[in-house]
Coordinates of C-alpha atoms in Angstrom, one line a residue:
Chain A
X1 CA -30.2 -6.8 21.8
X2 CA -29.5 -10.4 21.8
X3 CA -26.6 -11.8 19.7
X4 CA -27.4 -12.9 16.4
X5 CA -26.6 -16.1 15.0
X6 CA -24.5 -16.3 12.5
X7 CA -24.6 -19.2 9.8
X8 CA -21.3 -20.0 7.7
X9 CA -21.4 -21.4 4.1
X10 CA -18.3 -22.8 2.4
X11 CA -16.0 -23.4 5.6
X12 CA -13.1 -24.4 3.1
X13 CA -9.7 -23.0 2.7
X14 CA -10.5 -19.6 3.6
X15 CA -13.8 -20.1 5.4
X16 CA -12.7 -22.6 7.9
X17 CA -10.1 -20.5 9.6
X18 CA -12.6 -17.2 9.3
X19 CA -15.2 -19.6 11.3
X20 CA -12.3 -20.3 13.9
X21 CA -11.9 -16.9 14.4
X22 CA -15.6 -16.0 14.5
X23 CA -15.9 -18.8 17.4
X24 CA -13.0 -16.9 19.4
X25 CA -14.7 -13.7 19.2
X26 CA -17.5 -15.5 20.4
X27 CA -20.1 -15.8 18.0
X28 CA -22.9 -18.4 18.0
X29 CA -22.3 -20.3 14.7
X30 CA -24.3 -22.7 12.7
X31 CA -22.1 -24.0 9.4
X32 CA -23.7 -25.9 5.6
X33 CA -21.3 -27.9 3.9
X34 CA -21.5 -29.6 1.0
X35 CA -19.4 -32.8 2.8
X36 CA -19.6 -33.2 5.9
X37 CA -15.7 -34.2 6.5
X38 CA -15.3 -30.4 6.1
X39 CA -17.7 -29.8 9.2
X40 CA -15.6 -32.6 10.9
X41 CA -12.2 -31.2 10.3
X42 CA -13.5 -27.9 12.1
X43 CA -13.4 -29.8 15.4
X44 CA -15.4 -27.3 17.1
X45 CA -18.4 -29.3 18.8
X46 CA -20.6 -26.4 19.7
X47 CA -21.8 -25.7 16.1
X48 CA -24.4 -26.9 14.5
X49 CA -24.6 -28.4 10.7
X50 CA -27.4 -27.8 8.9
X51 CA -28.2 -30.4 5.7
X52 CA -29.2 -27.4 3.4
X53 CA -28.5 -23.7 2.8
X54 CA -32.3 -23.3 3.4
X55 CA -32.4 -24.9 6.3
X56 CA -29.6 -23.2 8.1
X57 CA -31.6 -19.7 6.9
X58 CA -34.2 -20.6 8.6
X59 CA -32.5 -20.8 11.8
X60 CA -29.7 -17.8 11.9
X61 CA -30.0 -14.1 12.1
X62 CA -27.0 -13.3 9.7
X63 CA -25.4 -15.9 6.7
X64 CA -21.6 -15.8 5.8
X65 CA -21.1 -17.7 2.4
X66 CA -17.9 -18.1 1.4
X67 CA -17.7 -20.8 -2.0
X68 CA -15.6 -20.5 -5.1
X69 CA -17.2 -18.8 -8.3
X70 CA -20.4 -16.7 -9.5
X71 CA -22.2 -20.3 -10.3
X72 CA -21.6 -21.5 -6.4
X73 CA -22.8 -18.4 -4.6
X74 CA -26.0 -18.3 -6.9
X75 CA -26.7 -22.4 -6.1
X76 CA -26.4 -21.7 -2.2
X77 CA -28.3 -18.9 -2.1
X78 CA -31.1 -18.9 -4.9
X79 CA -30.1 -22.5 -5.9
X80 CA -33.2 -25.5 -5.4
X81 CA -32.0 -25.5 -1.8
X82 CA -31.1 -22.7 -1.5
X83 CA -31.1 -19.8 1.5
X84 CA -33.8 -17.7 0.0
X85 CA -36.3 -20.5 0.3
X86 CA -35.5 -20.3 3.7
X87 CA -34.6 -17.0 4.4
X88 CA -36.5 -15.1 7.2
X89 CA -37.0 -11.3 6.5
X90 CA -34.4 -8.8 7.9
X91 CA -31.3 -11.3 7.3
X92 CA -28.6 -10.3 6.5
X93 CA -26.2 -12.2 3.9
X94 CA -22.3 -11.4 3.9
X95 CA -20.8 -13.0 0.7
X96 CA -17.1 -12.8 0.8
X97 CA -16.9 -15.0 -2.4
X98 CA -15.3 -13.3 -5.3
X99 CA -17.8 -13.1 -8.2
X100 CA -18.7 -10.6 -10.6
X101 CA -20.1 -7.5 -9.8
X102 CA -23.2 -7.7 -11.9
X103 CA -24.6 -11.5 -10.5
X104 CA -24.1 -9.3 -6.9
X105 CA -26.5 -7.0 -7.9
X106 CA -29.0 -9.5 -9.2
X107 CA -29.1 -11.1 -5.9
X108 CA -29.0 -8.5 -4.0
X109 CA -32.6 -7.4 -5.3
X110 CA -33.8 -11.2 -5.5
X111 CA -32.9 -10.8 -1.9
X112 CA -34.9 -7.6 -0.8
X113 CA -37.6 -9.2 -2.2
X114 CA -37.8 -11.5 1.0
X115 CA -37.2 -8.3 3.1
X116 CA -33.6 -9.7 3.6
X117 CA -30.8 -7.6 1.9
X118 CA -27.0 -8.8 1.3
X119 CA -23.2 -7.3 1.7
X120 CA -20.7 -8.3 -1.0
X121 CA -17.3 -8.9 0.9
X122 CA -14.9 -10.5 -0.9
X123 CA -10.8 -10.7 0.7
X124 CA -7.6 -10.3 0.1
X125 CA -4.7 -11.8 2.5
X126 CA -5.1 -15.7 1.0
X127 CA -5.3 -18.5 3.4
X128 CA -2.6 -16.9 5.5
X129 CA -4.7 -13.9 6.1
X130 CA -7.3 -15.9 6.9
X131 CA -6.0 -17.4 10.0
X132 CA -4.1 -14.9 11.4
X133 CA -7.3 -12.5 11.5
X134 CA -5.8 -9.6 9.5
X135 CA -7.6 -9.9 5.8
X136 CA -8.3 -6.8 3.9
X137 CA -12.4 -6.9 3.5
X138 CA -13.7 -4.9 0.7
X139 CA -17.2 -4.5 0.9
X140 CA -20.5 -3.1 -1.1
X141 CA -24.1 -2.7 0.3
X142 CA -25.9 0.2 2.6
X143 CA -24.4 2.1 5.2
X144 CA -26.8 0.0 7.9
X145 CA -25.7 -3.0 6.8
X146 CA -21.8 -2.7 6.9
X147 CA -22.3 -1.0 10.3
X148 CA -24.7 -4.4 11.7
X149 CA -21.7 -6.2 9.7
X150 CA -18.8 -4.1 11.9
X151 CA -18.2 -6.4 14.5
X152 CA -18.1 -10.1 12.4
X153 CA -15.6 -8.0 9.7
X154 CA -13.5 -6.6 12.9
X155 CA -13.4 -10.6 13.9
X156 CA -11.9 -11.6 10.6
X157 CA -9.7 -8.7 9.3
X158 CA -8.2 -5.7 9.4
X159 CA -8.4 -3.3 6.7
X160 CA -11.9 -3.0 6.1
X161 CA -13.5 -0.2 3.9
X162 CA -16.8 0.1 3.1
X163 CA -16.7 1.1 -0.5
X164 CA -19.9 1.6 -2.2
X165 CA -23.3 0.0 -2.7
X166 CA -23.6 -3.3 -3.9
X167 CA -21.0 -5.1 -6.2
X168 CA -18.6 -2.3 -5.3
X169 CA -17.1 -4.7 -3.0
X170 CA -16.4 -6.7 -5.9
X171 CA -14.9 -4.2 -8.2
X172 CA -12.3 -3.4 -5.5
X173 CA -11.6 -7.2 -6.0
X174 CA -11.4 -6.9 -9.4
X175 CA -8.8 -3.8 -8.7
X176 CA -7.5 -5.7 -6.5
X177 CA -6.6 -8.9 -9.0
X178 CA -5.7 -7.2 -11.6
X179 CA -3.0 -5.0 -9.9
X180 CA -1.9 -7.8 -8.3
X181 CA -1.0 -9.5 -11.4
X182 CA -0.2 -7.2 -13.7
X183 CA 2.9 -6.1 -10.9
X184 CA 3.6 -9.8 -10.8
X185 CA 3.9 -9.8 -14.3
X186 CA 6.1 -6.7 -14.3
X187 CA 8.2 -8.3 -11.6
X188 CA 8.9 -10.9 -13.9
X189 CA 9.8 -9.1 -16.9
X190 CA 12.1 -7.1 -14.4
X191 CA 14.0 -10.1 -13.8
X192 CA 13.8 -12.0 -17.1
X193 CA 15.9 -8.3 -18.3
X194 CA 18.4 -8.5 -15.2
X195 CA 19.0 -12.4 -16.2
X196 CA 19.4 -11.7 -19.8
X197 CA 22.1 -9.5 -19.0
X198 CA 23.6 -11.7 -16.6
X199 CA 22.7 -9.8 -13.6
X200 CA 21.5 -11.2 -10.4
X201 CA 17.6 -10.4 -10.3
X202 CA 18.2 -11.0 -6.2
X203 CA 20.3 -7.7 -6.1
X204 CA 18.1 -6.0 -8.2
X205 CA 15.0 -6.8 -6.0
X206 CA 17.4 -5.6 -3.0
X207 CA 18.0 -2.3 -4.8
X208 CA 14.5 -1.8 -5.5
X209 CA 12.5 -2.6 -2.4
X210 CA 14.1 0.7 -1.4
X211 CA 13.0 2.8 -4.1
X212 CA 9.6 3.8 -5.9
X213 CA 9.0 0.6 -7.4
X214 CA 8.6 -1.3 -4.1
X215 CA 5.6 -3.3 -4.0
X216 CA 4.1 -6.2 -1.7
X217 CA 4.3 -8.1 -4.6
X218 CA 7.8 -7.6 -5.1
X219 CA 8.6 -8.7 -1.7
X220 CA 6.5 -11.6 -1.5
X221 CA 5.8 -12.7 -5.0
X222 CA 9.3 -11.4 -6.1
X223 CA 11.1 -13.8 -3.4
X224 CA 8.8 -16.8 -4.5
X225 CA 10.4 -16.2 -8.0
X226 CA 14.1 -16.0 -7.0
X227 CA 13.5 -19.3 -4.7
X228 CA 10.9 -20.7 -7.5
X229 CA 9.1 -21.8 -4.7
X230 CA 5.4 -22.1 -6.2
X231 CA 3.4 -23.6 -3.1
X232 CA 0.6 -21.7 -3.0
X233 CA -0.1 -19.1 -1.3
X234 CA -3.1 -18.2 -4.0
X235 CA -3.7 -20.8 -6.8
X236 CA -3.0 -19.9 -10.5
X237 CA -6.6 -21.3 -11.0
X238 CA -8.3 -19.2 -8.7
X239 CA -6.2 -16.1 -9.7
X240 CA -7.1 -16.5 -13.7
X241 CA -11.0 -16.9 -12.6
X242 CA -10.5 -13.8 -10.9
X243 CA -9.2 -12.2 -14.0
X244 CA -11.9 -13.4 -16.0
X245 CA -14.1 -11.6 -13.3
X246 CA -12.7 -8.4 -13.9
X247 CA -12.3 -8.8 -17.5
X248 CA -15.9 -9.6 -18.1
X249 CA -17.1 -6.5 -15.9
X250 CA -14.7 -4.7 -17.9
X251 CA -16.5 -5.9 -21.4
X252 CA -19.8 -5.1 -19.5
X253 CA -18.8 -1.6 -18.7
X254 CA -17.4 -0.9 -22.6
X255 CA -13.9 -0.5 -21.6
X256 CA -10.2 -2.1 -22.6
X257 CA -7.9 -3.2 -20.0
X258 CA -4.5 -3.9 -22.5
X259 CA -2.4 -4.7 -19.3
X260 CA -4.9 -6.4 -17.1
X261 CA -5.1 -8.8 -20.7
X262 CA -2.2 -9.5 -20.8
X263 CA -1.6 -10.5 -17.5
X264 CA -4.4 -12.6 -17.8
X265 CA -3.2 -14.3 -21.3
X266 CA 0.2 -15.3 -18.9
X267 CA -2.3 -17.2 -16.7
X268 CA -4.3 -19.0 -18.8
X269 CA -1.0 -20.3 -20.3
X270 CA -0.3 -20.9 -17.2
X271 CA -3.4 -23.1 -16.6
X272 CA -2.8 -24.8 -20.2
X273 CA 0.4 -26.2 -19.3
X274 CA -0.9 -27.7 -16.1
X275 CA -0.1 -25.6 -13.9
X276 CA -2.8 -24.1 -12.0
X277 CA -2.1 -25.7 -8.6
X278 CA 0.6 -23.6 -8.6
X279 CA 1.2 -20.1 -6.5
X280 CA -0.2 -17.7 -9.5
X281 CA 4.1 -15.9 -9.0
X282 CA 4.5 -18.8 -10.9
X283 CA 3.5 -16.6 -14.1
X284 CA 7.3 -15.8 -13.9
X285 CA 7.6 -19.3 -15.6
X286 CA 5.7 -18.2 -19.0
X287 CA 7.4 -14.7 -18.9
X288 CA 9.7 -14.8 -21.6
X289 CA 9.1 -18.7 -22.5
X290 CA 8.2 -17.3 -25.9
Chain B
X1 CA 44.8 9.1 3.5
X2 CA 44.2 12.7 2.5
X3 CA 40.7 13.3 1.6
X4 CA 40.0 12.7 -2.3
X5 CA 38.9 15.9 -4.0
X6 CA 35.4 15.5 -6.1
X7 CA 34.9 16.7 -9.2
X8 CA 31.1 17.2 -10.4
X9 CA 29.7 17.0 -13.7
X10 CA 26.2 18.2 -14.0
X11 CA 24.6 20.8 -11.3
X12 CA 21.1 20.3 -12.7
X13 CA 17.8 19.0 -10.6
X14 CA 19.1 16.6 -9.3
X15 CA 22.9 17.3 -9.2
X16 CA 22.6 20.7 -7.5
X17 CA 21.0 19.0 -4.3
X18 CA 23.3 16.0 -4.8
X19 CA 26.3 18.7 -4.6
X20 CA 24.7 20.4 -1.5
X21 CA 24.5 17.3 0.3
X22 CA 28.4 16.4 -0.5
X23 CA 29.5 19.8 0.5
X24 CA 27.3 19.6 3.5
X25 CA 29.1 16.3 4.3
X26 CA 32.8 18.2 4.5
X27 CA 33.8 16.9 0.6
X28 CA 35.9 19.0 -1.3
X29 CA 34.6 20.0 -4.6
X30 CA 35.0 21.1 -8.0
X31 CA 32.3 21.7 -10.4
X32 CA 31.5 21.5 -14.4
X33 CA 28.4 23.4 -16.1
X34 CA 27.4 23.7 -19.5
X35 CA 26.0 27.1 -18.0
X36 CA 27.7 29.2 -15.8
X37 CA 24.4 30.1 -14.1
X38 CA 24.2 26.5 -12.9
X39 CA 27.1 26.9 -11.3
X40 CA 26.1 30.4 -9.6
X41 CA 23.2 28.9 -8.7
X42 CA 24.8 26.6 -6.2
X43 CA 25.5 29.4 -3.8
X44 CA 29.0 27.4 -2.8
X45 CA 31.9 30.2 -2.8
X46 CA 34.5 27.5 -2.1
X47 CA 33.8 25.3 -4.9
X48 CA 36.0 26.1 -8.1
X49 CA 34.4 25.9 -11.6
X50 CA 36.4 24.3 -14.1
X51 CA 35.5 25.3 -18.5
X52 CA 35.6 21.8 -19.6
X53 CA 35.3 18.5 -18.1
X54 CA 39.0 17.5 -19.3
X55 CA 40.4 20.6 -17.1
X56 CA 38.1 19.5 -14.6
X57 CA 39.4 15.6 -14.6
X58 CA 43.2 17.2 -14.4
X59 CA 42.7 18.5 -10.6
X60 CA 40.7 16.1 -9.2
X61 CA 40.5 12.2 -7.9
X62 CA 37.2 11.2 -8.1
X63 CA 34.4 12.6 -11.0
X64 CA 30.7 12.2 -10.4
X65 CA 28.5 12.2 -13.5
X66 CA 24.9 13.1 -13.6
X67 CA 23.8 14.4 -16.9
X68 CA 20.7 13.2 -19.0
X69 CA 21.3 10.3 -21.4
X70 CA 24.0 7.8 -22.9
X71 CA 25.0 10.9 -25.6
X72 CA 25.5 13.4 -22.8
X73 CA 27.4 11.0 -20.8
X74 CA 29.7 10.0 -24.0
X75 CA 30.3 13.4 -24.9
X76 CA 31.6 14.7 -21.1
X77 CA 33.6 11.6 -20.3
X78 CA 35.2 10.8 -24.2
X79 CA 34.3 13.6 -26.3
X80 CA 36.9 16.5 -27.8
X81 CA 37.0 17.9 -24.6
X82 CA 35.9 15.3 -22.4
X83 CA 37.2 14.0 -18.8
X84 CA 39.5 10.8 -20.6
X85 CA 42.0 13.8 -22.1
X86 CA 42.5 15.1 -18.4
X87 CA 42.5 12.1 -16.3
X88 CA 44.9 11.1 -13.5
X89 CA 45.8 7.7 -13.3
X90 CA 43.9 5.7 -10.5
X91 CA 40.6 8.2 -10.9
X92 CA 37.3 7.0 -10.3
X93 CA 34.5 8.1 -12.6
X94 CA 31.2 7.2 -10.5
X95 CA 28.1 8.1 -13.5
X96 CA 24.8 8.4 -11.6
X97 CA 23.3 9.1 -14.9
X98 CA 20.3 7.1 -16.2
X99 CA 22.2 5.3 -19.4
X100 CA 22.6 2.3 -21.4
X101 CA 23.6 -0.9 -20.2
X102 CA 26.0 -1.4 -23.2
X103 CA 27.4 2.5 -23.2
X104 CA 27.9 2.2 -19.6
X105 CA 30.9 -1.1 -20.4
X106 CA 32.3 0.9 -23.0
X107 CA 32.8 3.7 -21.6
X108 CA 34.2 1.5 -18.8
X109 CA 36.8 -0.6 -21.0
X110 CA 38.1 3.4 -22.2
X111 CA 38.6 4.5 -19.1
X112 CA 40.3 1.5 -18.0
X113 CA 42.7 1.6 -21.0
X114 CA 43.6 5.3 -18.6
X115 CA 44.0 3.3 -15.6
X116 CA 40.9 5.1 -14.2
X117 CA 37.2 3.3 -13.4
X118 CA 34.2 3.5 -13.4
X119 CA 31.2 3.3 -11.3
X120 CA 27.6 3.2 -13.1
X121 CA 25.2 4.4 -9.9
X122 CA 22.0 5.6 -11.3
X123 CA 19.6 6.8 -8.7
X124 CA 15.8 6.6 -7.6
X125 CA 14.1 8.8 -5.7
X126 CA 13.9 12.0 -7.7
X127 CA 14.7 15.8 -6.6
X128 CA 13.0 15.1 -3.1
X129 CA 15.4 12.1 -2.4
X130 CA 18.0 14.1 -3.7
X131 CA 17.3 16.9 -1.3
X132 CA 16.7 14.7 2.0
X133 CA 20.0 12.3 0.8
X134 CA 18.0 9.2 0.9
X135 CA 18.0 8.1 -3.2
X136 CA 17.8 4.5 -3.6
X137 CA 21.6 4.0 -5.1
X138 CA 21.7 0.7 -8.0
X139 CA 26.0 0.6 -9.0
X140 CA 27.3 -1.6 -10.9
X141 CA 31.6 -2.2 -10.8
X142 CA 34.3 -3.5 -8.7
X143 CA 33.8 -4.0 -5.2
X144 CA 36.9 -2.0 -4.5
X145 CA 35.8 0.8 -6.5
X146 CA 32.7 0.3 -4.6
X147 CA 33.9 0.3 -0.8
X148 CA 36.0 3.4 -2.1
X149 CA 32.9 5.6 -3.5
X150 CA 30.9 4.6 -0.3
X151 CA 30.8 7.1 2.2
X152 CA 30.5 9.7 -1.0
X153 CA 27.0 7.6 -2.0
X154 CA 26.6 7.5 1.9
X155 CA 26.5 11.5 1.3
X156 CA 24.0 11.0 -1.2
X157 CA 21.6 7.9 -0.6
X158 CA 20.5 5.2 1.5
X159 CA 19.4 2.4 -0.1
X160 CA 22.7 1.7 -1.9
X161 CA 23.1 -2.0 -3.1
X162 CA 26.2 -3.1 -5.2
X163 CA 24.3 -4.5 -8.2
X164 CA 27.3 -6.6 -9.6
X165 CA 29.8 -5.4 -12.2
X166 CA 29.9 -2.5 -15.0
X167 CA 26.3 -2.2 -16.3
X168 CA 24.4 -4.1 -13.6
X169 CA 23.4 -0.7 -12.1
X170 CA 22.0 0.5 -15.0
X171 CA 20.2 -3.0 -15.7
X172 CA 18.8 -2.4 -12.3
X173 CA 17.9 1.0 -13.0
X174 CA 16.0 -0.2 -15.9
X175 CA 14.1 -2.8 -13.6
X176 CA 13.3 -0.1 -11.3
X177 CA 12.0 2.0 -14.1
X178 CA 9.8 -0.8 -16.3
X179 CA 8.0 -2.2 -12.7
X180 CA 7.4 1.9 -12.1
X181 CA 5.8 2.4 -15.3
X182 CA 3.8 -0.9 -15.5
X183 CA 2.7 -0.3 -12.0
X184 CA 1.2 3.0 -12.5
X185 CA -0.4 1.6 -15.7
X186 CA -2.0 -0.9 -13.6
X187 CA -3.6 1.4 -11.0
X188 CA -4.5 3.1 -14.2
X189 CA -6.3 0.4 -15.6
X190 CA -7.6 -0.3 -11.7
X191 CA -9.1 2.7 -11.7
X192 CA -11.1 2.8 -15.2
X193 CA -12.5 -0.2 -14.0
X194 CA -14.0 1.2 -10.9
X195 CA -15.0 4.6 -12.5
X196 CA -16.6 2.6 -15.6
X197 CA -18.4 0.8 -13.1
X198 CA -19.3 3.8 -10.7
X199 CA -17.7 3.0 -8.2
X200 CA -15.4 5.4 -6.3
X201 CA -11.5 5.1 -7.2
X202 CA -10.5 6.6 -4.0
X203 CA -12.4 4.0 -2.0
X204 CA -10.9 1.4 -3.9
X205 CA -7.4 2.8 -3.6
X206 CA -7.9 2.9 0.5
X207 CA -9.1 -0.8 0.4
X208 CA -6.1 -1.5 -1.6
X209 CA -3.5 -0.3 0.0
X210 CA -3.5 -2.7 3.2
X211 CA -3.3 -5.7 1.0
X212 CA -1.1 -7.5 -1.4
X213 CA -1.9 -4.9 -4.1
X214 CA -0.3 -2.0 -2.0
X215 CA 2.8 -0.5 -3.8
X216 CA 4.4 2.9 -3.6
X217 CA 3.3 3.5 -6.9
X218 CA -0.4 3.1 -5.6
X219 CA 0.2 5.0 -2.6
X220 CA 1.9 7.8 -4.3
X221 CA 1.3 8.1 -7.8
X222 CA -2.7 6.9 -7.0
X223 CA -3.2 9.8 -5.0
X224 CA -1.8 12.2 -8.0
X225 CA -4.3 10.1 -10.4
X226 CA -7.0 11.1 -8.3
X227 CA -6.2 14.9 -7.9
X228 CA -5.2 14.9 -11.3
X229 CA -2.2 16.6 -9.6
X230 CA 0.7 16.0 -12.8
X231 CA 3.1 18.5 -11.3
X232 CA 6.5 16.3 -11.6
X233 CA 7.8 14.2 -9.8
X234 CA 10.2 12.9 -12.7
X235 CA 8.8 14.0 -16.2
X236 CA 7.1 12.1 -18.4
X237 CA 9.7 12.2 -21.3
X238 CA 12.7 11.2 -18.8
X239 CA 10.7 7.8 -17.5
X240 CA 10.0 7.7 -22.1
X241 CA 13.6 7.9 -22.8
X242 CA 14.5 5.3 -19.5
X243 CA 12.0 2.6 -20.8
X244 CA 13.8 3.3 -24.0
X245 CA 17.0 2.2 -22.6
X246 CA 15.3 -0.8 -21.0
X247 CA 13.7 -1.9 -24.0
X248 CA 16.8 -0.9 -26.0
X249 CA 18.5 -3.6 -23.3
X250 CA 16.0 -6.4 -24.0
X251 CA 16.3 -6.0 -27.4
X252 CA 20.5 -6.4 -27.4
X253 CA 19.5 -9.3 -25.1
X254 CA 17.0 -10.5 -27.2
X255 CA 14.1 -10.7 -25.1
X256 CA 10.5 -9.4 -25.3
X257 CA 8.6 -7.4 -22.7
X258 CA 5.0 -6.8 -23.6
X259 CA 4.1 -5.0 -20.5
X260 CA 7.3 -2.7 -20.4
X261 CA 6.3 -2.2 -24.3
X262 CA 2.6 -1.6 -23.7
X263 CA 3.8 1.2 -20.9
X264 CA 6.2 2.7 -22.9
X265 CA 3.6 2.8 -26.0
X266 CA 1.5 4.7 -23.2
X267 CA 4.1 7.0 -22.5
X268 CA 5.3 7.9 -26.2
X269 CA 1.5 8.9 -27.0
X270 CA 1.2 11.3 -23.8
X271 CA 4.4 12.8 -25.1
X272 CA 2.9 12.8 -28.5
X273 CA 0.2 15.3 -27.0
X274 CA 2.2 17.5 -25.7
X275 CA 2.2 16.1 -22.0
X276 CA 5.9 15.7 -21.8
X277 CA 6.7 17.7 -18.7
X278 CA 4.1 16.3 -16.8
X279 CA 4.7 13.8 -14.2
X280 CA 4.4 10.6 -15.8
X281 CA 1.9 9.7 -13.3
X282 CA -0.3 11.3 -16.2
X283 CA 0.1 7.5 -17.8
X284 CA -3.8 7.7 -16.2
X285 CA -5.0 10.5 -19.0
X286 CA -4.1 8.2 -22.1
X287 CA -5.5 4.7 -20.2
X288 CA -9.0 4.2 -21.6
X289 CA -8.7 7.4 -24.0
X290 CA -9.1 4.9 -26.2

């Protein structure tokens, strides 16, 4: 079997250290961007750009897109220009965007339709992860697929679980984001109660990384707070869009998610205020603020 | 330095083990139950039983307290017949009771006017940690009364951290017990999301775990949600009346915590069922009951 080709849309933040570490493995890469500076800034000379998302199907075996929102992965991929006009049958498409659960199951069927069928894959690890090859991939789609998929995951990540059909990738995701800031939220209201007793929250995160309320967060997020050190990390922005993915998929599944809402009410004030540049521990800021 | 002699107040769950694993560490030790039973129990033929916690103050140098809230703890260290009538000059009271904040620097400013101390040194961890000696110790007090009570927490612990001073243990207790709580809610709430979208919780929880979502809570406690094991662990009505001390804390501080408030709400309604000796892990029964 000869190696397939792989083509890689969105190499931004995230996707332009995942494409570094698909060339290491040795992959044959072709890459669509929207500017071409970002194709530049790769410095890799041996990949090809291609000037549309259909045109780069046309020529690959297997597409990576990797863009910001719901909106983005639907223009690349069923967009005017986009892959499926393109597409030949039996491709594969990874999409390690975050984006609701329910648009991944729309185009996963507009996409068997051209014989081609599609792996939700969205990460968790940030930029950080990213380069250093060690993201958690959470992935929906058949059992064929995610095995083809083994050795491009292995390339770019570690904890890798294959956890459903499609869009279950994407409610892990949605697990995943909400968790993540409902404990940064309780981290903060941990500390805003140590500080209104005049107790230093430092100690108190030292007592309880030991205990049963240690958490990544708490380590990570939890440090950013004491040192207020906001450089992101994972942007507010990005965080609260992810919120409003889980949220929505909530509303479509008839259920309430009181903490998860709140949580997400901290970000948006978050955003308000002008912060959404910021590391999304930054939430620590509106906790208690009134 | 002869060796101080230790007297214990409280041979329940967690004291008994506690007890064992002072005796075990050569300590010499004197004991007050409500119940003889308790102190039969123990098995410990060299450890004299004293009838009240005054007579019990009278013959030794050091008293440990672990009984179950701020009243209990008021009425063996200051009430009729309570430890302050008994005590020697230059005694140290170390309470590893889960209490108030406020109580805790009362009871420290009585004591004081005995020229004895007081240590508060509330513990996570539960019976297991107190059985294997490695609870996660929070104190709060002087830092000489702290090097002197440490290879007795030593006995006892292994996380110990010296919080700050009178009260800053149990504000760190409280921390510990809010971010416990509004974790497991939050795996809660992660988990109605997958199973509303039919996706499988367990999956989700193993895609989790390698990421910055992973916490003890998910580890632990998300494994019990999933067997809908609720054997305890720390009861249900214990982590009610702690978040009612931590809320009882931001309140005298006057601060708000929604997500300590929406747990707690959470926890008050499975005690209102009849759940109260569950594991409070059962938090996952009331989310999305509606």
């Amino acid at each position: 079997m000869q190696t397939p080709r792989i083509g890689f849309i969105g190499p931004g933040i995230m996707g332009k250290p995942m494409i570094h570490n698909l060339h290491r493995a040795g992959f044959s890469l072709a890459v669509f961007a929207r500017r071409q500076a970002q194709v530049d800034e790769l410095g890799l000379t041996d990949i090809q750009s291609y000037s549309s998302p259909s045109e780069l199907a046309s020529a690959v075996d297997i597409i990576i897109s990797c863009v910001s929102d719901s909106s983005d992965v639907e223009e690349v991929l069923i967009g005017p220009s986009g892959v499926i006009h393109g597409i030949k049958p039996g491709t594969l498409v990874i999409d390690m965007s975050t984006i609701s659960a329910e648009v991944t199951k729309r185009l996963a069927s507009q996409l068997e339709s051209k014989q081609a069928s599609l792996l939700d894959a969205p990460v968790s690890g940030g930029e950080i992860g990213a380069i250093n090859g060690n993201l958690s991939i959470m992935v929906g789609g058949s059992t064929t697929d995610f095995t083809r998929a083994a050795a491009i995951f292995a390339a770019m990540g570690e904890n890798i679980v294959h956890v459903g059909d499609n869009g279950a990738g994407q409610i892990a995701k949605a697990c995943n984001q909400i968790l993540a800031a409902q404990t940064m939220n309780a981290v903060a209201e941990a500390y805003l109660l140590a500080q209104s007793a005049n107790v230093d929250p430092a100690k108190v995160r030292e007592a309880l990384l030991g205990g049963f309320a240690y958490s990544r967060v708490l380590e990570l997020h939890g440090q950013r707070m004491l040192d207020q050190n906001y450089k992101p990390g994972f942007k507010t922005h990005l965080h609260a869009k992810d919120l409003d993915i889980a949220l929505d998929s909530a509303k479509a599944n008839q259920i309430d998610l009181p903490g998860a809402t709140l949580a997400a009410d901290l970000l948006q004030r978050l955003l308000l205020q002008g912060d959404g540049e910021l590391d999304s521990a930054a939430i620590a800021k509106i906790v208690g603020s009134g």
